Amino acid sequence: MGEDDKSRKKEWRSKRSPLRWKGTMKVERSGWRELSSRQWDWSHHGHHDWQWHLRNSPRCGRTQRQYWTQSGHLASLRCLIALFGAISYCELCTMITKSGGDYQYLYEAFGPIPAFLFCWTAVVVLRPATVAAIALTFSTYLVKAFPLEDCDLATGFEGSVWNPLHLGLAFYQGLWAYDSWNTATYITEEIKNPQKNLPRALLIAIPLVMGCYLLTNVAYFSVITKAEIINTGAVAILLGEKTIPGYIVWVIPLAVCFSTFGATNGCMFAASRLTFAAAREGHLMTLLSYCNVNRKTPSVAILFLTALSCLYVLPSDFSTLVNYFSFSAWIFYGLTVFSVIFMRFTQPDRHRPIKVPLVIPVVFVLIAAYLVVAPILNEPEWPYLFAAIFILAGLPVYYLPFIHFKLNQPKCLDKLITFFQFVLNVSPPAQASDDDTATSARAVH
């Protein structure tokens, strides 16, 4: 190595932090890049001393840089997909100001059958599965608060698959982290000035969540190997064990438990309003629309969703819940955003406080179609067929007999409804119209 190269080396040590990093780097016009020596030295001085030396490792060469570039592109693409969906929903939530989110948008655009199929799938599968998956994460970190056993580790990120058909499931896992970008639209009637505040909530919260999510993943992959991430069920704890003193590692699982508990509460809060809105329109059992007389909350819907979520926790398989939940969910996400395009032509004169460029919903619909079709073409499995059959089964099981043909509910349910009314102190809700719920919002303009 010449004298010029030596003069451009930079060595940095932090005296304030118990973590010391020593890297050999050089300055180029494009920024900081690693020298060919690829010499790293991490030292931690605390309750659990450890050192990690990487020299000419598979993680430190072209493979690692390629992995970071490719994973960064995927993470950015997931962020854009979620942001495009949120922007499209801004037009819908300011135009239709009734609680229920996707259910109300599908009802306005395509009629009662698509709306019913969504509420049937969301109430029975999608939302309870979401709550169950988050609850499994909560329980995992609650249990993993104890020290982890060492894993048989492998290094490197070789073996990554970049066939477009293989990426569908990877997108499912990544996009699931952003899934609640449309949740706020379920509670429109409970938001002051929804035509002003809902778009603000979506367009401010989504980028903030994206930033936190990306920075968290940068921290994971900067410290933890791929094999460790695969072999552990609590990645955040492993990160804490390697970066902070052992006597405060317990803060990590506690923080994750608080986060997942809050997420579970938010999902249950929104899902109960979806159930309430669909039952109020007659697309689910009337009992599910009953609200507490004093607190005005849909108590029956909350108890119903809690019972279903407990059933979905029993398999204890997080990946399966996410994959098949995402397959069903993206069918309706794509259809809901397609309603933006559809209503531009069928209802061109309707009042739209926010009007998004059509290219955004078009791109989102194409991506949603890919996410639904690609996993099936890549590896056809029976569960995908079962999911589709379940969605359509709502028609003969409930819609045709009780909604289309208007069959009366069994007499035995009358006594059950009376029982719940006395025990839970609930009563039927008042009907809300789109014009009534939009009055206060339109006053802003």
Short mmCIF file of C-alpha atoms in Angstrom, two decimals:
data_model
loop_
_atom_site.label_atom_id
_atom_site.label_comp_id
_atom_site.label_asym_id
_atom_site.label_seq_id
_atom_site.Cartn_x
_atom_site.Cartn_y
_atom_site.Cartn_z
CA MET A 1 0.00 0.00 0.00
CA GLY A 2 1.44 3.36 -1.04
CA GLU A 3 2.04 6.39 1.11
CA ASP A 4 -0.93 8.19 -0.51
CA ASP A 5 -3.29 5.40 0.51
CA LYS A 6 -1.92 5.43 4.05
CA SER A 7 -2.43 9.16 4.31
CA ARG A 8 -6.07 8.74 3.37
CA LYS A 9 -6.81 6.16 6.05
CA LYS A 10 -9.08 7.18 8.90
CA GLU A 11 -9.20 5.62 12.31
CA TRP A 12 -11.82 6.65 14.81
CA ARG A 13 -12.39 5.68 18.40
CA SER A 14 -15.15 6.87 20.72
CA LYS A 15 -14.03 7.57 24.27
CA ARG A 16 -17.53 8.18 25.58
CA SER A 17 -19.21 4.97 24.48
CA PRO A 18 -18.41 1.46 25.80
CA LEU A 19 -18.53 0.38 22.14
CA ARG A 20 -15.35 0.95 20.16
CA TRP A 21 -15.19 0.74 16.42
CA LYS A 22 -11.97 0.72 14.46
CA GLY A 23 -12.26 0.68 10.69
CA THR A 24 -9.84 1.19 7.86
CA MET A 25 -11.36 3.49 5.26
CA LYS A 26 -10.44 5.91 2.55
CA VAL A 27 -12.10 9.00 1.12
CA GLU A 28 -13.25 9.08 -2.51
CA ARG A 29 -15.42 11.53 -4.34
CA SER A 30 -18.42 9.23 -3.96
CA GLY A 31 -18.00 9.04 -0.22
CA TRP A 32 -16.59 6.56 2.33
CA ARG A 33 -15.72 3.10 1.04
CA GLU A 34 -13.98 0.10 2.57
CA LEU A 35 -10.36 -0.63 1.75
CA SER A 36 -9.45 -4.07 0.49
CA SER A 37 -8.14 -5.09 3.91
CA ARG A 38 -11.74 -5.09 5.30
CA GLN A 39 -10.51 -4.98 8.86
CA TRP A 40 -13.06 -4.44 11.61
CA ASP A 41 -12.69 -4.62 15.36
CA TRP A 42 -15.67 -4.36 17.71
CA SER A 43 -15.09 -4.36 21.45
CA HIS A 44 -17.61 -4.17 24.23
CA HIS A 45 -16.56 -3.50 27.79
CA GLY A 46 -19.27 -4.25 30.29
CA HIS A 47 -20.99 -7.06 32.12
CA HIS A 48 -20.63 -9.42 29.15
CA ASP A 49 -17.32 -8.76 27.37
CA TRP A 50 -17.24 -9.85 23.78
CA GLN A 51 -15.26 -9.23 20.65
CA TRP A 52 -16.24 -9.75 17.08
CA HIS A 53 -13.51 -9.90 14.45
CA LEU A 54 -14.25 -10.06 10.77
CA ARG A 55 -11.36 -10.44 8.38
CA ASN A 56 -11.92 -11.46 4.76
CA SER A 57 -15.35 -12.76 5.79
CA PRO A 58 -18.08 -13.47 3.22
CA ARG A 59 -20.14 -10.78 4.94
CA CYS A 60 -17.51 -8.10 4.27
CA GLY A 61 -16.95 -8.18 0.57
CA ARG A 62 -18.91 -7.76 -2.57
CA THR A 63 -21.62 -10.13 -1.27
CA GLN A 64 -22.37 -7.94 1.73
CA ARG A 65 -22.41 -4.73 -0.29
CA GLN A 66 -24.70 -6.36 -2.86
CA TYR A 67 -26.96 -7.57 -0.08
CA TRP A 68 -27.21 -4.11 1.45
CA THR A 69 -27.94 -2.55 -1.93
CA GLN A 70 -30.58 -5.11 -2.84
CA SER A 71 -32.24 -5.18 0.60
CA GLY A 72 -32.22 -1.38 0.65
CA HIS A 73 -34.01 -1.32 -2.69
CA LEU A 74 -36.61 -3.79 -1.43
CA ALA A 75 -37.17 -1.85 1.80
CA SER A 76 -37.58 1.40 -0.14
CA LEU A 77 -40.02 -0.29 -2.51
CA ARG A 78 -42.13 -1.55 0.41
CA CYS A 79 -42.22 2.00 1.80
CA LEU A 80 -43.39 3.39 -1.53
CA ILE A 81 -46.10 0.75 -1.84
CA ALA A 82 -47.49 1.61 1.59
CA LEU A 83 -47.22 5.35 0.87
CA PHE A 84 -49.01 5.01 -2.49
CA GLY A 85 -51.79 3.10 -0.75
CA ALA A 86 -52.12 5.75 1.96
CA ILE A 87 -52.24 8.56 -0.62
CA SER A 88 -54.98 6.73 -2.54
CA TYR A 89 -56.98 6.26 0.64
CA CYS A 90 -56.77 10.01 1.29
CA GLU A 91 -59.13 10.61 -1.62
CA LEU A 92 -61.53 7.91 -0.44
CA CYS A 93 -61.64 8.87 3.24
CA THR A 94 -62.29 12.53 2.49
CA MET A 95 -65.00 11.69 -0.04
CA ILE A 96 -66.80 9.01 2.03
CA THR A 97 -66.82 9.97 5.71
CA LYS A 98 -68.56 6.97 7.26
CA SER A 99 -66.78 4.55 9.58
CA GLY A 100 -65.78 1.21 8.14
CA GLY A 101 -62.92 2.07 5.80
CA ASP A 102 -62.63 -0.38 2.91
CA TYR A 103 -66.12 -1.72 3.56
CA GLN A 104 -67.74 1.67 2.91
CA TYR A 105 -65.56 2.41 -0.11
CA LEU A 106 -66.32 -0.93 -1.76
CA TYR A 107 -70.03 -0.48 -0.99
CA GLU A 108 -70.10 2.96 -2.65
CA ALA A 109 -68.13 1.85 -5.70
CA PHE A 110 -69.20 -1.72 -6.46
CA GLY A 111 -72.31 -2.39 -4.40
CA PRO A 112 -73.18 -4.64 -1.45
CA ILE A 113 -71.65 -7.97 -2.56
CA PRO A 114 -67.94 -6.90 -2.70
CA ALA A 115 -68.46 -4.90 0.51
CA PHE A 116 -69.97 -7.91 2.25
CA LEU A 117 -67.17 -10.22 1.08
CA PHE A 118 -64.65 -7.79 2.52
CA CYS A 119 -66.35 -7.46 5.90
CA TRP A 120 -66.91 -11.24 6.03
CA THR A 121 -63.21 -11.90 5.37
CA ALA A 122 -61.88 -9.05 7.49
CA VAL A 123 -64.03 -9.69 10.55
CA VAL A 124 -63.70 -13.48 10.57
CA VAL A 125 -60.07 -13.83 9.37
CA LEU A 126 -58.01 -10.73 8.59
CA ARG A 127 -58.33 -8.58 11.70
CA PRO A 128 -58.39 -11.41 14.27
CA ALA A 129 -55.34 -12.93 12.54
CA THR A 130 -53.54 -9.58 12.77
CA VAL A 131 -54.27 -9.33 16.48
CA ALA A 132 -53.16 -12.95 16.96
CA ALA A 133 -49.88 -12.42 15.08
CA ILE A 134 -49.03 -9.33 17.14
CA ALA A 135 -50.00 -11.16 20.33
CA LEU A 136 -47.61 -13.98 19.39
CA THR A 137 -44.82 -11.42 19.08
CA PHE A 138 -45.76 -10.01 22.48
CA SER A 139 -45.61 -13.48 24.07
CA THR A 140 -42.32 -14.30 22.32
CA TYR A 141 -40.55 -11.27 23.76
CA LEU A 142 -42.15 -11.76 27.14
CA VAL A 143 -40.71 -15.28 27.29
CA LYS A 144 -37.41 -14.36 25.62
CA ALA A 145 -36.64 -11.80 28.29
CA PHE A 146 -34.36 -14.48 29.71
CA PRO A 147 -30.85 -15.02 28.27
CA LEU A 148 -30.80 -16.74 24.88
CA GLU A 149 -28.84 -19.86 24.13
CA ASP A 150 -26.01 -19.67 21.62
CA CYS A 151 -26.90 -20.63 18.06
CA ASP A 152 -24.85 -22.58 15.54
CA LEU A 153 -24.11 -19.66 13.29
CA ALA A 154 -23.23 -19.40 9.65
CA THR A 155 -21.91 -16.30 7.96
CA GLY A 156 -22.73 -14.63 4.73
CA PHE A 157 -25.81 -13.71 2.80
CA GLU A 158 -25.25 -16.06 -0.10
CA GLY A 159 -28.19 -17.89 -1.58
CA SER A 160 -30.49 -14.89 -1.97
CA VAL A 161 -33.17 -15.55 -4.58
CA TRP A 162 -34.15 -12.78 -6.98
CA ASN A 163 -36.70 -14.53 -9.18
CA PRO A 164 -39.65 -12.07 -9.34
CA LEU A 165 -42.13 -14.84 -8.58
CA HIS A 166 -40.23 -15.72 -5.38
CA LEU A 167 -40.42 -12.21 -3.96
CA GLY A 168 -44.15 -12.23 -3.24
CA LEU A 169 -43.83 -13.92 0.14
CA ALA A 170 -40.87 -11.68 1.04
CA PHE A 171 -43.03 -8.66 0.33
CA TYR A 172 -45.80 -10.14 2.48
CA GLN A 173 -43.46 -10.30 5.47
CA GLY A 174 -42.13 -6.77 4.89
CA LEU A 175 -45.42 -5.07 4.02
CA TRP A 176 -47.10 -6.60 7.06
CA ALA A 177 -45.10 -4.14 9.18
CA TYR A 178 -46.93 -1.28 7.41
CA ASP A 179 -50.34 -2.96 7.29
CA SER A 180 -52.14 -0.48 9.54
CA TRP A 181 -51.75 2.40 7.09
CA ASN A 182 -55.49 2.16 6.36
CA THR A 183 -56.69 1.46 9.90
CA ALA A 184 -57.53 5.06 10.73
CA THR A 185 -60.21 5.05 8.02
CA TYR A 186 -62.25 2.56 10.08
CA ILE A 187 -63.01 5.19 12.72
CA THR A 188 -63.88 8.16 10.51
CA GLU A 189 -67.06 9.04 12.40
CA GLU A 190 -65.11 9.37 15.65
CA ILE A 191 -62.53 11.79 14.24
CA LYS A 192 -63.02 15.53 14.36
CA ASN A 193 -62.86 17.11 10.90
CA PRO A 194 -61.99 13.82 9.14
CA GLN A 195 -61.56 15.50 5.76
CA LYS A 196 -58.70 17.50 7.25
CA ASN A 197 -57.28 15.31 10.01
CA LEU A 198 -57.39 11.87 8.35
CA PRO A 199 -55.08 12.80 5.46
CA ARG A 200 -52.76 14.47 7.96
CA ALA A 201 -52.66 11.34 10.10
CA LEU A 202 -51.93 9.09 7.11
CA LEU A 203 -49.32 11.27 5.41
CA ILE A 204 -47.46 12.14 8.62
CA ALA A 205 -47.59 8.78 10.40
CA ILE A 206 -46.63 6.57 7.44
CA PRO A 207 -43.25 8.27 6.72
CA LEU A 208 -42.45 8.29 10.46
CA VAL A 209 -43.14 4.57 10.72
CA MET A 210 -41.08 3.95 7.59
CA GLY A 211 -38.12 5.80 9.06
CA CYS A 212 -38.28 3.89 12.35
CA TYR A 213 -38.67 0.56 10.55
CA LEU A 214 -35.75 1.15 8.18
CA LEU A 215 -33.43 2.37 10.93
CA THR A 216 -34.31 -0.65 13.08
CA ASN A 217 -33.44 -3.00 10.24
CA VAL A 218 -30.20 -1.15 9.60
CA ALA A 219 -29.31 -1.73 13.26
CA TYR A 220 -30.19 -5.44 13.00
CA PHE A 221 -28.14 -6.16 9.89
CA SER A 222 -25.20 -4.06 11.03
CA VAL A 223 -24.70 -6.22 14.11
CA ILE A 224 -26.45 -9.56 13.59
CA THR A 225 -25.73 -12.19 10.94
CA LYS A 226 -28.37 -13.68 8.68
CA ALA A 227 -28.14 -17.07 10.41
CA GLU A 228 -28.70 -15.47 13.80
CA ILE A 229 -31.76 -13.62 12.54
CA ILE A 230 -33.20 -16.85 11.12
CA ASN A 231 -32.46 -18.93 14.21
CA THR A 232 -33.79 -16.59 16.86
CA GLY A 233 -37.39 -15.70 17.53
CA ALA A 234 -36.49 -12.43 19.31
CA VAL A 235 -34.08 -10.45 17.16
CA ALA A 236 -34.32 -7.27 19.22
CA ILE A 237 -33.11 -9.07 22.34
CA LEU A 238 -30.13 -10.47 20.43
CA LEU A 239 -29.30 -6.96 19.24
CA GLY A 240 -29.50 -5.69 22.82
CA GLU A 241 -27.20 -8.44 24.10
CA LYS A 242 -24.56 -7.45 21.55
CA THR A 243 -24.74 -3.68 21.90
CA ILE A 244 -25.73 -2.69 25.44
CA PRO A 245 -24.59 -3.77 28.91
CA GLY A 246 -26.15 -6.98 30.12
CA TYR A 247 -27.77 -5.48 33.18
CA ILE A 248 -30.14 -3.35 31.07
CA VAL A 249 -30.90 -5.84 28.27
CA TRP A 250 -34.28 -6.43 29.89
CA VAL A 251 -35.33 -2.99 28.61
CA ILE A 252 -35.45 -4.31 25.04
CA PRO A 253 -38.12 -7.02 25.52
CA LEU A 254 -40.06 -4.71 27.81
CA ALA A 255 -40.13 -2.01 25.13
CA VAL A 256 -41.22 -4.52 22.48
CA CYS A 257 -43.98 -5.77 24.79
CA PHE A 258 -45.25 -2.20 25.25
CA SER A 259 -45.14 -1.63 21.49
CA THR A 260 -46.95 -4.84 20.56
CA PHE A 261 -49.51 -4.36 23.33
CA GLY A 262 -50.29 -0.90 21.95
CA ALA A 263 -50.49 -2.27 18.41
CA THR A 264 -52.90 -4.98 19.53
CA ASN A 265 -55.06 -2.38 21.22
CA GLY A 266 -55.09 -0.22 18.08
CA CYS A 267 -55.97 -3.12 15.80
CA MET A 268 -58.78 -4.22 18.09
CA PHE A 269 -60.05 -0.64 18.37
CA ALA A 270 -60.25 -0.26 14.58
CA ALA A 271 -61.50 -3.77 13.81
CA SER A 272 -64.40 -3.40 16.24
CA ARG A 273 -65.51 -0.26 14.37
CA LEU A 274 -65.41 -2.14 11.08
CA THR A 275 -67.54 -4.90 12.62
CA PHE A 276 -69.90 -2.29 14.05
CA ALA A 277 -70.28 -0.47 10.69
CA ALA A 278 -70.97 -3.68 8.73
CA ALA A 279 -73.50 -4.92 11.31
CA ARG A 280 -75.22 -1.53 11.33
CA GLU A 281 -75.69 -1.82 7.55
CA GLY A 282 -77.19 -5.32 8.00
CA HIS A 283 -74.23 -7.26 6.59
CA LEU A 284 -73.43 -8.99 9.89
CA MET A 285 -75.47 -10.03 12.92
CA THR A 286 -77.34 -7.03 14.32
CA LEU A 287 -76.06 -7.84 17.80
CA LEU A 288 -72.50 -6.94 16.68
CA SER A 289 -73.57 -3.32 16.15
CA TYR A 290 -74.82 -2.85 19.72
CA CYS A 291 -72.94 -0.20 21.70
CA ASN A 292 -72.45 0.36 25.40
CA VAL A 293 -75.07 2.81 26.64
CA ASN A 294 -72.66 4.80 28.81
CA ARG A 295 -69.36 4.66 26.90
CA LYS A 296 -70.76 4.48 23.34
CA THR A 297 -68.28 1.73 22.43
CA PRO A 298 -69.14 -1.42 20.38
CA SER A 299 -68.68 -3.80 23.31
CA VAL A 300 -70.20 -6.86 21.60
CA ALA A 301 -67.96 -6.48 18.54
CA ILE A 302 -64.88 -6.19 20.78
CA LEU A 303 -65.75 -9.39 22.67
CA PHE A 304 -66.49 -11.22 19.42
CA LEU A 305 -63.14 -10.26 17.86
CA THR A 306 -61.29 -11.11 21.07
CA ALA A 307 -62.73 -14.63 21.01
CA LEU A 308 -61.74 -15.13 17.36
CA SER A 309 -58.22 -13.78 17.97
CA CYS A 310 -57.72 -16.29 20.79
CA LEU A 311 -58.57 -19.09 18.37
CA TYR A 312 -55.98 -17.89 15.84
CA VAL A 313 -53.29 -17.80 18.52
CA LEU A 314 -53.56 -21.57 19.04
CA PRO A 315 -51.52 -22.61 15.93
CA SER A 316 -48.62 -20.39 17.19
CA ASP A 317 -47.23 -20.03 13.65
CA PHE A 318 -46.46 -16.38 12.95
CA SER A 319 -45.26 -16.84 9.34
CA THR A 320 -48.31 -18.83 8.28
CA LEU A 321 -50.64 -16.23 9.78
CA VAL A 322 -48.85 -13.41 7.97
CA ASN A 323 -48.64 -15.16 4.58
CA TYR A 324 -52.25 -16.23 4.24
CA PHE A 325 -53.52 -13.09 5.94
CA SER A 326 -51.56 -11.01 3.41
CA PHE A 327 -52.82 -13.01 0.43
CA SER A 328 -56.44 -12.37 1.41
CA ALA A 329 -55.82 -8.76 2.45
CA TRP A 330 -54.13 -7.67 -0.76
CA ILE A 331 -57.05 -8.87 -2.83
CA PHE A 332 -59.21 -6.27 -1.11
CA TYR A 333 -56.50 -3.59 -0.87
CA GLY A 334 -56.13 -3.72 -4.64
CA LEU A 335 -59.90 -3.70 -5.19
CA THR A 336 -60.38 -0.77 -2.78
CA VAL A 337 -57.75 1.38 -4.46
CA PHE A 338 -59.20 0.39 -7.84
CA SER A 339 -62.43 2.03 -6.63
CA VAL A 340 -60.59 5.38 -6.80
CA ILE A 341 -60.12 4.87 -10.53
CA PHE A 342 -63.59 3.37 -11.00
CA MET A 343 -65.46 6.21 -9.26
CA ARG A 344 -63.56 8.84 -11.26
CA PHE A 345 -65.59 7.64 -14.25
CA THR A 346 -68.84 6.49 -12.62
CA GLN A 347 -69.16 9.44 -10.19
CA PRO A 348 -67.15 12.25 -11.80
CA ASP A 349 -69.15 15.07 -10.19
CA ARG A 350 -68.86 13.83 -6.62
CA HIS A 351 -67.24 16.22 -4.15
CA ARG A 352 -63.57 15.28 -3.66
CA PRO A 353 -61.68 17.46 -1.16
CA ILE A 354 -58.49 15.61 -2.15
CA LYS A 355 -57.94 14.38 -5.69
CA VAL A 356 -54.84 12.25 -6.16
CA PRO A 357 -53.10 11.79 -9.54
CA LEU A 358 -54.46 8.63 -11.17
CA VAL A 359 -50.99 7.25 -11.76
CA ILE A 360 -50.65 6.55 -8.02
CA PRO A 361 -53.69 4.25 -7.66
CA VAL A 362 -52.88 2.61 -11.03
CA VAL A 363 -49.39 1.67 -9.87
CA PHE A 364 -50.73 0.43 -6.54
CA VAL A 365 -53.38 -1.76 -8.20
CA LEU A 366 -50.75 -3.35 -10.46
CA ILE A 367 -48.51 -4.08 -7.46
CA ALA A 368 -51.45 -5.54 -5.52
CA ALA A 369 -52.26 -7.81 -8.47
CA TYR A 370 -48.64 -9.00 -8.52
CA LEU A 371 -48.65 -9.69 -4.78
CA VAL A 372 -51.77 -11.83 -5.15
CA VAL A 373 -50.75 -13.74 -8.27
CA ALA A 374 -46.97 -14.18 -7.87
CA PRO A 375 -46.98 -16.53 -4.80
CA ILE A 376 -49.58 -18.75 -6.48
CA LEU A 377 -47.60 -19.00 -9.74
CA ASN A 378 -44.36 -19.56 -7.86
CA GLU A 379 -45.59 -22.35 -5.59
CA PRO A 380 -49.27 -23.29 -5.85
CA GLU A 381 -50.50 -24.49 -2.49
CA TRP A 382 -53.88 -25.66 -1.21
CA PRO A 383 -54.14 -22.95 1.48
CA TYR A 384 -54.38 -20.25 -1.22
CA LEU A 385 -57.31 -22.11 -2.75
CA PHE A 386 -58.86 -22.56 0.68
CA ALA A 387 -58.51 -18.81 1.31
CA ALA A 388 -60.29 -18.00 -1.96
CA ILE A 389 -63.02 -20.55 -1.21
CA PHE A 390 -63.50 -19.07 2.25
CA ILE A 391 -63.92 -15.56 0.82
CA LEU A 392 -66.60 -16.75 -1.63
CA ALA A 393 -68.23 -19.01 0.98
CA GLY A 394 -69.63 -15.94 2.66
CA LEU A 395 -72.22 -15.66 -0.11
CA PRO A 396 -74.08 -18.97 0.46
CA VAL A 397 -73.40 -19.06 4.20
CA TYR A 398 -74.68 -15.61 5.13
CA TYR A 399 -75.32 -13.13 2.30
CA LEU A 400 -77.87 -15.06 0.23
CA PRO A 401 -80.10 -16.37 3.05
CA PHE A 402 -79.99 -13.46 5.50
CA ILE A 403 -79.39 -10.42 3.29
CA HIS A 404 -80.64 -11.18 -0.20
CA PHE A 405 -83.65 -13.33 0.75
CA LYS A 406 -84.07 -11.51 4.10
CA LEU A 407 -84.68 -14.61 6.22
CA ASN A 408 -85.53 -13.85 9.82
CA GLN A 409 -82.98 -14.79 12.43
CA PRO A 410 -83.78 -17.83 14.60
CA LYS A 411 -86.03 -17.17 17.58
CA CYS A 412 -83.39 -18.50 19.96
CA LEU A 413 -81.19 -15.51 19.09
CA ASP A 414 -83.78 -13.11 20.46
CA LYS A 415 -83.19 -14.41 23.98
CA LEU A 416 -79.42 -14.31 23.43
CA ILE A 417 -79.60 -10.68 22.30
CA THR A 418 -81.73 -9.76 25.31
CA PHE A 419 -79.23 -11.50 27.59
CA PHE A 420 -76.28 -9.54 26.15
CA GLN A 421 -78.22 -6.30 26.40
CA PHE A 422 -78.70 -6.78 30.14
CA VAL A 423 -75.22 -8.14 30.89
CA LEU A 424 -73.20 -5.70 28.77
CA ASN A 425 -75.60 -2.75 29.05
CA VAL A 426 -75.74 -2.32 25.26
CA SER A 427 -78.37 -1.08 22.83
CA PRO A 428 -78.78 -0.70 19.04
CA PRO A 429 -76.96 2.28 17.53
CA ALA A 430 -78.49 5.24 15.76
CA GLN A 431 -78.22 5.11 11.99
CA ALA A 432 -75.64 7.50 10.53
CA SER A 433 -75.76 8.90 7.03
CA ASP A 434 -72.82 9.99 4.94
CA ASP A 435 -74.15 13.55 4.79
CA ASP A 436 -74.58 13.76 8.55
CA THR A 437 -71.08 12.53 9.32
CA ALA A 438 -69.56 14.86 6.75
CA THR A 439 -71.28 18.03 7.95
CA SER A 440 -68.68 19.09 10.49
CA ALA A 441 -65.84 18.17 8.13
CA ARG A 442 -67.23 20.23 5.25
CA ALA A 443 -67.61 23.20 7.58
CA VAL A 444 -63.81 23.43 7.52
CA HIS A 445 -63.94 24.36 3.87
#
